[in-house]
Short mmCIF file of C-alpha atoms and ligand atoms in Angstrom, two decimals:
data_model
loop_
_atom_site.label_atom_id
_atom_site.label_comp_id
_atom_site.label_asym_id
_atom_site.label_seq_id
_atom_site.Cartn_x
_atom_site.Cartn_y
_atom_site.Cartn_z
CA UNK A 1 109.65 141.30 90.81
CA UNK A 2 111.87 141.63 87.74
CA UNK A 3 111.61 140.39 84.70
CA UNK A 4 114.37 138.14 85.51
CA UNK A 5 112.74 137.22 88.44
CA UNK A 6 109.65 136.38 86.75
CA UNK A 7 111.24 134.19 84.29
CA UNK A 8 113.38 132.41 86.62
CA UNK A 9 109.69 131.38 88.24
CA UNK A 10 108.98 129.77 84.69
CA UNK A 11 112.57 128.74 84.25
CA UNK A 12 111.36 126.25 87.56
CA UNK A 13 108.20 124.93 86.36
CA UNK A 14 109.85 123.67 83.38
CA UNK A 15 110.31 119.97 84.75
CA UNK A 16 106.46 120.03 85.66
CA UNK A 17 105.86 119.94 81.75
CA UNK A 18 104.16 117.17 80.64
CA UNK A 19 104.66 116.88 77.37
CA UNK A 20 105.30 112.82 75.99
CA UNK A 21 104.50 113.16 72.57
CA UNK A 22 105.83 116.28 71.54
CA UNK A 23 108.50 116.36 74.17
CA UNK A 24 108.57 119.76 73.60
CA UNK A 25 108.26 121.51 77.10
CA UNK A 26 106.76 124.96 77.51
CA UNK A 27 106.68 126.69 80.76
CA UNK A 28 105.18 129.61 81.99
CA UNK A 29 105.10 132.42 84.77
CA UNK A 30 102.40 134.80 85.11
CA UNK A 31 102.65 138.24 87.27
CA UNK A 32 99.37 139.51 88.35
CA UNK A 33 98.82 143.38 89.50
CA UNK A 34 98.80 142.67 92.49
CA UNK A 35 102.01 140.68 92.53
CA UNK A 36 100.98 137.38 92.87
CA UNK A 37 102.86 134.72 90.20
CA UNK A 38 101.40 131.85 88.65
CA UNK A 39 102.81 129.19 86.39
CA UNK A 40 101.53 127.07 84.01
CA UNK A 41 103.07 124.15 81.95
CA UNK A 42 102.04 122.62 78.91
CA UNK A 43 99.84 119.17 79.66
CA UNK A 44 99.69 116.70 76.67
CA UNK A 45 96.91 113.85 76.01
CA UNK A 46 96.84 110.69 74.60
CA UNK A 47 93.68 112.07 72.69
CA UNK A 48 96.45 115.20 71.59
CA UNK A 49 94.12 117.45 70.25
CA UNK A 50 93.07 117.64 73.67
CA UNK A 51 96.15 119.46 75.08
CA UNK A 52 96.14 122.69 76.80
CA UNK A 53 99.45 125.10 76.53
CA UNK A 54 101.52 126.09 79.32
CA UNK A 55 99.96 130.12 79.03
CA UNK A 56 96.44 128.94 79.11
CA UNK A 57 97.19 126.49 82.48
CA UNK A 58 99.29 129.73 83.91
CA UNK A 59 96.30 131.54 83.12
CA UNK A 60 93.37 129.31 84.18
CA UNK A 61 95.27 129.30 87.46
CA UNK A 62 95.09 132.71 88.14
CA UNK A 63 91.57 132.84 87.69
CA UNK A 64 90.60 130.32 89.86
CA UNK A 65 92.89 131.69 92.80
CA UNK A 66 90.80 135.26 91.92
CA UNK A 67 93.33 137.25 90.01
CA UNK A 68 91.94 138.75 86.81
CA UNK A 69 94.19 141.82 85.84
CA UNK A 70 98.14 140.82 84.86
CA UNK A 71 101.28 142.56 84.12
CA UNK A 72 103.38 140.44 82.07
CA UNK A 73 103.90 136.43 81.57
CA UNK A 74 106.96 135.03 80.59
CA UNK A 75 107.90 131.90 78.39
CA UNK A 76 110.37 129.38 78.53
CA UNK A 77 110.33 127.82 75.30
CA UNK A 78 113.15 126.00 73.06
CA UNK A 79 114.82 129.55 71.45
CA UNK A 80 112.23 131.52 72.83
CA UNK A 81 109.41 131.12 70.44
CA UNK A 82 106.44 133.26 70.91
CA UNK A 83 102.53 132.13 71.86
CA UNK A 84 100.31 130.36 69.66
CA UNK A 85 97.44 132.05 68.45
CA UNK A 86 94.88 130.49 71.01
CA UNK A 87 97.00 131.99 73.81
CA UNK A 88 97.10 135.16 72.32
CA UNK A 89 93.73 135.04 72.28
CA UNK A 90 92.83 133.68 75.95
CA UNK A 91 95.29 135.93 77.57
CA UNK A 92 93.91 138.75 75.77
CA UNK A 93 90.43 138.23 77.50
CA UNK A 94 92.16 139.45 80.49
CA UNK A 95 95.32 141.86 79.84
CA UNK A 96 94.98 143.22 76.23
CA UNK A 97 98.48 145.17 76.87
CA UNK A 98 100.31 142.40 78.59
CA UNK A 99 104.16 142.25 78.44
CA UNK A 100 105.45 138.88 76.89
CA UNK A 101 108.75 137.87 77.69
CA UNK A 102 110.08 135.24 75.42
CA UNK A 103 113.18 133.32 77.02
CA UNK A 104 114.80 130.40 75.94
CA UNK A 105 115.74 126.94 77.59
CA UNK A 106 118.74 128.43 79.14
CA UNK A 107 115.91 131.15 80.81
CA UNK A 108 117.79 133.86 78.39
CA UNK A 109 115.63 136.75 77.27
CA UNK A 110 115.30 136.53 73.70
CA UNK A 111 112.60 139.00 72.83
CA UNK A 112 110.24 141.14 74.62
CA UNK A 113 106.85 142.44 73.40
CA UNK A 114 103.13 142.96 74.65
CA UNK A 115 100.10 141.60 73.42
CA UNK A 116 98.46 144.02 71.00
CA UNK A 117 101.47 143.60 68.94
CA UNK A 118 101.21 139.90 68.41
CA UNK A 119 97.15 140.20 68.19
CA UNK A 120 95.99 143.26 66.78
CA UNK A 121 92.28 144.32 66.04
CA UNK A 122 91.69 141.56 68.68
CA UNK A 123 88.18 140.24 69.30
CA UNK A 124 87.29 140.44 72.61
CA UNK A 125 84.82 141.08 75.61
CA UNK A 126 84.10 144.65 74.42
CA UNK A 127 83.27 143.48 70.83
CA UNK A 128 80.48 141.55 72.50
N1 LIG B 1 102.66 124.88 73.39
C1 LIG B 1 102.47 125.68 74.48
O1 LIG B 1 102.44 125.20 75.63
N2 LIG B 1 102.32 127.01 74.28
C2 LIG B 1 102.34 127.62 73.07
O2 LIG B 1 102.11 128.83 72.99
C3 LIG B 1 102.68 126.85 71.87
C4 LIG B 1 102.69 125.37 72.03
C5 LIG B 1 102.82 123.43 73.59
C6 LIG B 1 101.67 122.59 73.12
C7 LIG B 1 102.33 121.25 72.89
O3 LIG B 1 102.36 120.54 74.11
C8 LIG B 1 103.77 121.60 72.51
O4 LIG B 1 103.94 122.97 72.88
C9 LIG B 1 104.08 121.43 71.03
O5 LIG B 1 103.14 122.13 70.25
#
């Protein structure tokens, strides 16, 4: 699977988002080690606090279907923007060196880094 691959994978989920308030779709892919992909998408709420982002969905996936170790995850956002800090966070519970791929809505590669970049000194199951 290249990275190409992997966000072409997001680059598909992206009309799954369900996003009617913000209208601001966010898709995801997420590569597991042992190859396995999962998406997520971002699902809004009436009650908005109450929505969960695209990463967290890919993630939560994953989980359930008995993956816990990851590679990389890419994004399709507007421009490529990068995860918000609760993402970080989750995904860093499982993959502390993950690759992110940021691509935009065109499924263009716009930046490329891994996790303990964008969360360093992270809390997390070893600070327990
Ligand atoms: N969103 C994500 O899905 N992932 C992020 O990392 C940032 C934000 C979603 C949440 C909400 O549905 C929309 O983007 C606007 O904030």
């Amino acid at each position: 699977m290249t990275d190409q691959d992997l966000i072409s994978k997001a680059m598909e989920s992206r009309d799954f988002c369900y996003c009617p308030y913000s209208k601001f779709p966010v898709s995801a892919a997420l590569l597991s080690k042992s190859g396995r992909v999962f998406t997520g998408v971002n699902v809004e709420n009436a009650s908005y606090g109450l929505t969960i982002c695209a990463e967290r969905v890919a993630i939560g996936t994953a989980v359930a279907s008995g993956e816990r170790e990851f590679m990389a995850i890419a994004i399709v956002v507007k421009n490529g923007g990068s995860p918000c800090g609760a993402c970080r966070q989750f995904l860093n519970e499982f993959s502390p060196r993950l690759r992110i791929l940021m691509a935009d809505e065109n499924g263009k590669l716009v930046r490329e880094t891994t996790l303990d970049k964008l969360l360093p000194e992270a809390f997390g199951p070893h600070s327990l």
